[in-house]
Short mmCIF file of C-alpha atoms and ligand atoms in Angstrom, two decimals:
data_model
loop_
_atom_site.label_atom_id
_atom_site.label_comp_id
_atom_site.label_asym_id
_atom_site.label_seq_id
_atom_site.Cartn_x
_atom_site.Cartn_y
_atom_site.Cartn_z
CA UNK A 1 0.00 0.00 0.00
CA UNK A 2 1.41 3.79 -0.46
CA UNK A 3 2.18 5.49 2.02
CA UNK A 4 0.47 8.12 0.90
CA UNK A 5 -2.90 9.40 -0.49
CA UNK A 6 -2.76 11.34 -3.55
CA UNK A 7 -4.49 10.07 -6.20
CA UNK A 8 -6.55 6.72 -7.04
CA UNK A 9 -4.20 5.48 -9.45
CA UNK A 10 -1.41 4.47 -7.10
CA UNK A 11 -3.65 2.03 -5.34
CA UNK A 12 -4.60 -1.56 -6.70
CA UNK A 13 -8.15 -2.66 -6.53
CA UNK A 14 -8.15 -4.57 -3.59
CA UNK A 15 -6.33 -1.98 -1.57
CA UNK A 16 -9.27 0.43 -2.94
CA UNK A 17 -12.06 -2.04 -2.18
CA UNK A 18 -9.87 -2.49 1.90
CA UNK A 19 -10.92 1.47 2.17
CA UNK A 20 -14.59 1.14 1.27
CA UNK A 21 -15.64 -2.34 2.99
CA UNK A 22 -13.72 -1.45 6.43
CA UNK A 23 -15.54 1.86 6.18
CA UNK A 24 -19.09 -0.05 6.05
CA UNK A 25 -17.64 -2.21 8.71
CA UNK A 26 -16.75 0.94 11.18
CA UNK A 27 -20.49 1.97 9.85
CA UNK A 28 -22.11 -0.87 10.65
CA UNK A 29 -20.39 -1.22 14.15
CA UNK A 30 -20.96 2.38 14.36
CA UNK A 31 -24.39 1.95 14.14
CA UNK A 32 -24.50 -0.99 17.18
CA UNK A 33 -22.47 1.08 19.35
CA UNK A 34 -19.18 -0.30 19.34
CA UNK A 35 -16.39 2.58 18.98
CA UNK A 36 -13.06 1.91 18.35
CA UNK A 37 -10.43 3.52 19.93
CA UNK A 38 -7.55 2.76 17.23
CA UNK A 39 -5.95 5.92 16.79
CA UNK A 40 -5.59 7.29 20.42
CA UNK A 41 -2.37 9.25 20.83
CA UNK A 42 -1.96 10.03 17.03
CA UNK A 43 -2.84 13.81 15.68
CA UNK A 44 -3.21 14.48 11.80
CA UNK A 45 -3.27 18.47 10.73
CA UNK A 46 -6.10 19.21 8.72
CA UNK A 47 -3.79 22.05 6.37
CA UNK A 48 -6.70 23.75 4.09
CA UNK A 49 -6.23 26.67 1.47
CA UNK A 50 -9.51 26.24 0.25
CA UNK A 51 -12.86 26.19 1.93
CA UNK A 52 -14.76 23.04 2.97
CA UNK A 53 -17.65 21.96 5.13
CA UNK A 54 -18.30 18.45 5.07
CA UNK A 55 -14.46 17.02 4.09
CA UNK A 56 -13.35 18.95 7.17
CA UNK A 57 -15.70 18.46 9.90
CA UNK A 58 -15.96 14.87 8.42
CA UNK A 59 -12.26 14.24 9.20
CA UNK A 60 -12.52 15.79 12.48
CA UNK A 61 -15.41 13.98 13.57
CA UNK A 62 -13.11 10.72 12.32
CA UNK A 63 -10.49 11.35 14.07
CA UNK A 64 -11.91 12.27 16.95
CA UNK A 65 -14.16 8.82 16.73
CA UNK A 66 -11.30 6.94 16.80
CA UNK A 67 -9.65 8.60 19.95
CA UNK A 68 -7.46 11.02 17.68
CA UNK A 69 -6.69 14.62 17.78
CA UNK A 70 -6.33 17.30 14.66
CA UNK A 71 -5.15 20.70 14.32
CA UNK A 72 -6.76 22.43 11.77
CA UNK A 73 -5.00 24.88 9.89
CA UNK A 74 -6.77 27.45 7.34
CA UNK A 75 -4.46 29.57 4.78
CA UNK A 76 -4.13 32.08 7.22
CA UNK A 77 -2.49 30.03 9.68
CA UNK A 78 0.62 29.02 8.07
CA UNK A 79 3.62 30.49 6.62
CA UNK A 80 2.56 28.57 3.28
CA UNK A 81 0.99 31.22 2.12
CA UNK A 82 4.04 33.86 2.39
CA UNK A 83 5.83 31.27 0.50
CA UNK A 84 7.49 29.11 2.93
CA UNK A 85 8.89 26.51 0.92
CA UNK A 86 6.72 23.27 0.66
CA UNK A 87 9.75 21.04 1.89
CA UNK A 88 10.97 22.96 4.95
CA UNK A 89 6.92 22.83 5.64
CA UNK A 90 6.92 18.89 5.20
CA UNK A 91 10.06 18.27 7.55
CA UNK A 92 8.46 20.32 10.31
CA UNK A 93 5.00 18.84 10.50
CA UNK A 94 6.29 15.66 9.98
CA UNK A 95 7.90 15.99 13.41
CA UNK A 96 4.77 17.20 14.96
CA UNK A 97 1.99 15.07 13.82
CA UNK A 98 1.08 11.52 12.16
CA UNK A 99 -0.28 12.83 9.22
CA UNK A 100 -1.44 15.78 7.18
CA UNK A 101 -4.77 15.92 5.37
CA UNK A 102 -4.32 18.80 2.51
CA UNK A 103 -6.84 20.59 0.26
CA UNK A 104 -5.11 22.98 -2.15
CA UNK A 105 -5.07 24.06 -5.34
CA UNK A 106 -2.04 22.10 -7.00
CA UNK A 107 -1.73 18.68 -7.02
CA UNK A 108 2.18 19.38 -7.28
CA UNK A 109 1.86 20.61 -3.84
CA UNK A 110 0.49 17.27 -2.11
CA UNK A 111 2.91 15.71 -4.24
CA UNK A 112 5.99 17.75 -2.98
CA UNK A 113 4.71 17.09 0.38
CA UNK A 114 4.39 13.47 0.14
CA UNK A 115 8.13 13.75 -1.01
CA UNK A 116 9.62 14.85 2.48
CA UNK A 117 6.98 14.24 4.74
CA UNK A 118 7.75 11.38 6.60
CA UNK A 119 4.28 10.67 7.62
CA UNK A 120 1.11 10.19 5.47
CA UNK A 121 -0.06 12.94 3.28
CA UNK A 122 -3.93 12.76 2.35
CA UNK A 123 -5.26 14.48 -0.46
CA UNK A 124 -8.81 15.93 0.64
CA UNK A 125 -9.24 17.99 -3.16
CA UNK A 126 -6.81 19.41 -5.08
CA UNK A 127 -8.05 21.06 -8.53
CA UNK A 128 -7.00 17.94 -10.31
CA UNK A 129 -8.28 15.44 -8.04
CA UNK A 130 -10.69 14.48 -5.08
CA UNK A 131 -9.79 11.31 -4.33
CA UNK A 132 -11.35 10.70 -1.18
CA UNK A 133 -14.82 11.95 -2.22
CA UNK A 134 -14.65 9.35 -5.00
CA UNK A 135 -13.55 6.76 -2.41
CA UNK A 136 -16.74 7.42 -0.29
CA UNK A 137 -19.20 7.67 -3.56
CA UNK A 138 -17.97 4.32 -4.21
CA UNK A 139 -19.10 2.83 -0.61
CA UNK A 140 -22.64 4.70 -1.34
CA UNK A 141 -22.84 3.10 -4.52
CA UNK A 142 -22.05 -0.18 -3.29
CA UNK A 143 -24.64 0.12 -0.16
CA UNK A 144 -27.20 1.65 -2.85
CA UNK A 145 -26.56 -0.73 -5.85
CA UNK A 146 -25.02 -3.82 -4.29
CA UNK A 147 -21.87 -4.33 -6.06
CA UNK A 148 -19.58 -2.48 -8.86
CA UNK A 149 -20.60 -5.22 -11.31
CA UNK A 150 -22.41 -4.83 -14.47
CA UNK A 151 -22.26 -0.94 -13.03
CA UNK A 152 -22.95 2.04 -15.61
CA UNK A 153 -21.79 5.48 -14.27
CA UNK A 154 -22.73 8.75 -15.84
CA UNK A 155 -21.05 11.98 -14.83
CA UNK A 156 -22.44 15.15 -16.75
CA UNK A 157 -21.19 18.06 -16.23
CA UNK A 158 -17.45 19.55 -15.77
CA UNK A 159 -14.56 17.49 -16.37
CA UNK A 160 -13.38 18.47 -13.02
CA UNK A 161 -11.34 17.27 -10.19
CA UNK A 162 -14.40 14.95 -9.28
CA UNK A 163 -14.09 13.29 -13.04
CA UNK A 164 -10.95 13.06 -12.99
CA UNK A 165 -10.75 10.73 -10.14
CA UNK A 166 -13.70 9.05 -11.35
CA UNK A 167 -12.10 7.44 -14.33
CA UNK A 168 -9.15 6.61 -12.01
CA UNK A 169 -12.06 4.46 -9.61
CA UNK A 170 -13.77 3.23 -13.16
CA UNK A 171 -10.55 2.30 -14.08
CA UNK A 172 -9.11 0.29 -11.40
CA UNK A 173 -13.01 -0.75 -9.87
CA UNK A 174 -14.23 -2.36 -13.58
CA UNK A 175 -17.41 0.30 -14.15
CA UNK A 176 -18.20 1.64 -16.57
CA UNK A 177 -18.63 5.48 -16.73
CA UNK A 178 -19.61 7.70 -19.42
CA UNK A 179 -19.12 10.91 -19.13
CA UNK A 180 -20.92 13.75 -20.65
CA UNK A 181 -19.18 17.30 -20.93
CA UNK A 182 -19.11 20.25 -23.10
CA UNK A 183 -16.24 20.82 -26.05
CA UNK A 184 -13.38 22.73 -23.83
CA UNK A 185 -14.67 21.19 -20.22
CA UNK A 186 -13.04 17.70 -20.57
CA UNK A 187 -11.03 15.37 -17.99
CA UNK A 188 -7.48 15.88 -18.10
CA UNK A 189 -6.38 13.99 -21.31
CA UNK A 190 -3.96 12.12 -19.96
CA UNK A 191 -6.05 10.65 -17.21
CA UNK A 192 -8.42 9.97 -19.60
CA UNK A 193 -6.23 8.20 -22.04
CA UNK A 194 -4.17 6.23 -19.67
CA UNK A 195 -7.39 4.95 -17.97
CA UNK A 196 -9.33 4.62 -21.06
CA UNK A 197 -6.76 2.19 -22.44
CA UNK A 198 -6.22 -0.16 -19.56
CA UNK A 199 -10.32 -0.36 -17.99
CA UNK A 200 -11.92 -3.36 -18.79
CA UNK A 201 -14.65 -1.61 -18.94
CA UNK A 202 -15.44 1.61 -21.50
CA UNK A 203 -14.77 4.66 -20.27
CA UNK A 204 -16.64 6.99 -22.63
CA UNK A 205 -16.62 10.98 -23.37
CA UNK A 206 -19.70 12.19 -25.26
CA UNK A 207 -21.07 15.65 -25.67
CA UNK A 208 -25.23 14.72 -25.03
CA UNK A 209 -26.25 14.57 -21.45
CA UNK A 210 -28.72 12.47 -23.08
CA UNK A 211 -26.41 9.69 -24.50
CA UNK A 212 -24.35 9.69 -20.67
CA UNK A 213 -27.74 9.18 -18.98
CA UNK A 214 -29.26 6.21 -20.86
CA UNK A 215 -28.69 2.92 -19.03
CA UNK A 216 -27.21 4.46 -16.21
CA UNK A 217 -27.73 3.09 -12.75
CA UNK A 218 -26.03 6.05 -11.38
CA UNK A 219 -25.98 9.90 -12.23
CA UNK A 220 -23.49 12.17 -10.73
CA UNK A 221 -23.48 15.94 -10.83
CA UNK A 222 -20.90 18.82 -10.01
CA UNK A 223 -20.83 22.18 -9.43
CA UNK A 224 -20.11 23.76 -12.91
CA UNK A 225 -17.57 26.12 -11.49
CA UNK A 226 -15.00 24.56 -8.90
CA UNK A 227 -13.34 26.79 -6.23
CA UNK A 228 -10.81 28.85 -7.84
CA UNK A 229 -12.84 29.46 -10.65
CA UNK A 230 -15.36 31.64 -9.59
CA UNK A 231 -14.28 34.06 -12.69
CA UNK A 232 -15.76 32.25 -14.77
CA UNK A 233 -19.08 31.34 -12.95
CA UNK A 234 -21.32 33.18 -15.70
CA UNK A 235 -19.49 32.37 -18.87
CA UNK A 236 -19.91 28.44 -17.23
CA UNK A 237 -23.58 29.50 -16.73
CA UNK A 238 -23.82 29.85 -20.37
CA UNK A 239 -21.80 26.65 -21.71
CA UNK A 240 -23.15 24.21 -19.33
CA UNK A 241 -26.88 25.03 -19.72
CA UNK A 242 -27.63 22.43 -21.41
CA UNK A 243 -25.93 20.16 -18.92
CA UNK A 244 -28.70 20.54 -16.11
CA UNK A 245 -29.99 17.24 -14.10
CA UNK A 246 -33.44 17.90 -14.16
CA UNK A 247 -36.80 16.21 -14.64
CA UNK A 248 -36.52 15.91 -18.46
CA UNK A 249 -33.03 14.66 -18.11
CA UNK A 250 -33.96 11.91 -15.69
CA UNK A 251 -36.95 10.82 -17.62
CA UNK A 252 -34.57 9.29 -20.00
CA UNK A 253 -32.62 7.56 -17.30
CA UNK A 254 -33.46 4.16 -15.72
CA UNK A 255 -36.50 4.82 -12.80
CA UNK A 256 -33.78 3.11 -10.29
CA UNK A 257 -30.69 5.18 -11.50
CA UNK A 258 -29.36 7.20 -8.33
CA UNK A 259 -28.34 10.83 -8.76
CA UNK A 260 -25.29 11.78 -6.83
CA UNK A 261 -23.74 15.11 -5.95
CA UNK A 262 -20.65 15.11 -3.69
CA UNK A 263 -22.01 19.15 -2.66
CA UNK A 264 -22.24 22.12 -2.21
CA UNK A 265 -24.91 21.84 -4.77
CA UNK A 266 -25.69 25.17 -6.81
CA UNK A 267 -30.18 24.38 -7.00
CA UNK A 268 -30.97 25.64 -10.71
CA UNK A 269 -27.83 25.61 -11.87
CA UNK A 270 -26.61 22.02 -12.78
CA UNK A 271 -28.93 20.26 -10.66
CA UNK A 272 -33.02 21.23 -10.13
CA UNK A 273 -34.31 21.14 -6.25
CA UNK A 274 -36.81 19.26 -8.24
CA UNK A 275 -34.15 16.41 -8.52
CA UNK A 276 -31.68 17.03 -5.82
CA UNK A 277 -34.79 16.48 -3.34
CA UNK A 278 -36.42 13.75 -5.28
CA UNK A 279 -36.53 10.18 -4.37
CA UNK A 280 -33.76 8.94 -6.55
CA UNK A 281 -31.40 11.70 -4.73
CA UNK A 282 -29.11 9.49 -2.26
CA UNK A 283 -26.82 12.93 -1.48
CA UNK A 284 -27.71 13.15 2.34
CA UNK A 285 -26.39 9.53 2.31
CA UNK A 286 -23.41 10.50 0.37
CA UNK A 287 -22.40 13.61 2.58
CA UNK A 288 -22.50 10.91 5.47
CA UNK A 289 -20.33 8.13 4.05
CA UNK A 290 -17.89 10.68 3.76
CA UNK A 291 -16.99 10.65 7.54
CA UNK A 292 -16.70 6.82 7.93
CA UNK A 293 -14.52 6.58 4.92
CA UNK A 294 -12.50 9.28 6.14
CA UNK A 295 -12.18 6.95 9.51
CA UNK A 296 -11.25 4.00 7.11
CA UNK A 297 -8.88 6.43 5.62
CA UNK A 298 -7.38 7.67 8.77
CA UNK A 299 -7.05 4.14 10.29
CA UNK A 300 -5.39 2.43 7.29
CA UNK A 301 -2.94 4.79 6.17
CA UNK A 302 -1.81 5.74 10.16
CA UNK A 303 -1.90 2.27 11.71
CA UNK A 304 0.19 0.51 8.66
CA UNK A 305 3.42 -0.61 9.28
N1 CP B 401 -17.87 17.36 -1.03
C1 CP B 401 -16.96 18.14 -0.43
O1 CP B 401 -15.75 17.96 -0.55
O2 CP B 401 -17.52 19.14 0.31
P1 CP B 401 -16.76 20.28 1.08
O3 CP B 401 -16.15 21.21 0.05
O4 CP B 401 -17.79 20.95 1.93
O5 CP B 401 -15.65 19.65 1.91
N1 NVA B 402 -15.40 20.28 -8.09
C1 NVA B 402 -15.70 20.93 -6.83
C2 NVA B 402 -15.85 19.92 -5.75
C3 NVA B 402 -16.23 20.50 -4.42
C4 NVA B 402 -16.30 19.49 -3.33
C5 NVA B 402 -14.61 21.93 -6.49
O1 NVA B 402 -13.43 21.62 -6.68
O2 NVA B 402 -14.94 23.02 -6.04
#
């Protein structure tokens, strides 16, 4: 197993599948009351340059569930941000705490961390990938749909940092995801075309929200600006109009497909209330498997020898 979290691709498929099932497991036991003490004298820092509601209180809560401590650490609490350099940053923490959950902007930054931290870093979203979120979506899909088998994904939307790390969990899982975005809005082509070739499974890009949603047992939805790109929030308005998940859109879906959105959802914009409150809407769900993946996450990677 890595030692650290950056990205979906560096893990195998059953090292993938260890996160999901022992976060049912701790959600399960959870659920009957038994609490697990596993991490008790072990503190990660939560180090965040970007905003976040549920991937940070859902780490804290983790951590704290398992008899851990964080420190949380915005971008105004560090000298990151008047450019202490990301090494000397890496051997310090390391000395202080057992590991460091990040959310930045560049993924060259978890990256450089990973390469002199001597303790786990965790990449909680980085513009090009969110691979925790995906991680969790996964165990909701699995609790929803029953297994990953005969599975036909749909994202429509933004080739984001959501998509990206989609086609990494299609890739290595054995879905198969489709993937619906406008001309200029695409994955990262070399994600794309390194997973595309080596899935046993298709991993399609189409243009028509239509053609992603046909078959599809499950329909996931982003916001159609990330953070970082809130420029651009009307000219995305405009491109991605026609990308709403909304009655219409659903009607040609299967009546069992689910419709995920990891959140904050934008109501109107790329996904209706209409929708995002309807039956097939499994997103409260979602928000909640984040936390006991996040305490499979946690566990694993800081218990390991
Ligand atoms: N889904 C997700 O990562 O939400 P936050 O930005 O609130 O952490
Ligand atoms: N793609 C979104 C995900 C938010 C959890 C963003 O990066 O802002």
């Amino acid at each position: 197993m890595p030692k650290h979290l950056l990205a979906l691709q560096e893990f195998t498929k059953e090292e993938l599948l260890d996160f999901v099932y022992r976060a049912i497991t701790l959600k399960n036991e959870k659920a009957e009351g038994i609490i697990h003490q596993h991490l008790v004298g072990k503190t990660v820092a939560l180090i965040f340059e970007k905003p976040s509601t549920r991937t940070r209180v859902s780490f804290e809560s983790a951590m704290y569930g398992l008899g851990g401590q964080v420190i949380f650490l915005s971008n105004r609490d560090t000298q990151l941000a008047r450019s202490e350099p990301l090494k000397d940053m890496a051997r310090v923490m390391d000395r202080y705490v057992d590991g460091m959950v990040v959310r930045t902007f560049g993924q060259n930054v978890v990256d450089e961390l990973s390469q002199y931290s001597s303790v786990p870093v965790i990449n909680a979203l980085t513009d090009l990938h969110h691979p925790c979120q995906v991680l969790s979506d996964v165990m909701t899909v699995i609790e929803k749909k029953g297994d990953l088998d005969n599975l036909h994904v749909a994202w429509v939307g933004d080739g984001n940092n959501m998509a990206n790390s989609w086609i990494q969990a299609a890739a290595k899982l054995g879905f198969s995801l489709t993937l619906a975005c406008p001309e200029g809005y695409d994955p990262d082509p070399e994600i794309f075309s390194s997973c595309s070739e080596v899935a046993s499974k298709p991993i399609t890009l189409v243009r028509d929200p239509k053609e992603a949603v046909k078959g599809a047992d499950v329909i996931n939805v982003d916001v159609w600006a990330s953070m970082g790109q809130e420029e651009e929030q009307d000219e995305r308005l405009e491109i991605f109009k026609e990308y709403q998940v909304n009655a219409d859109l659903m009607k040609l879906a299967p009546a069992d497909a689910i419709v995920m959105h990891c959140l904050p959802a934008h109501r109107e914009e790329e996904i209706t209330e209409e929708v995002l409150e309807s039956e097939q809407s499994v997103v409260w769900d979602q928000a909640e498997n984040k936390m006991h993946i996040h305490a499979a996450i946690l566990e694993i990677m800081l218990t390991k020898e």
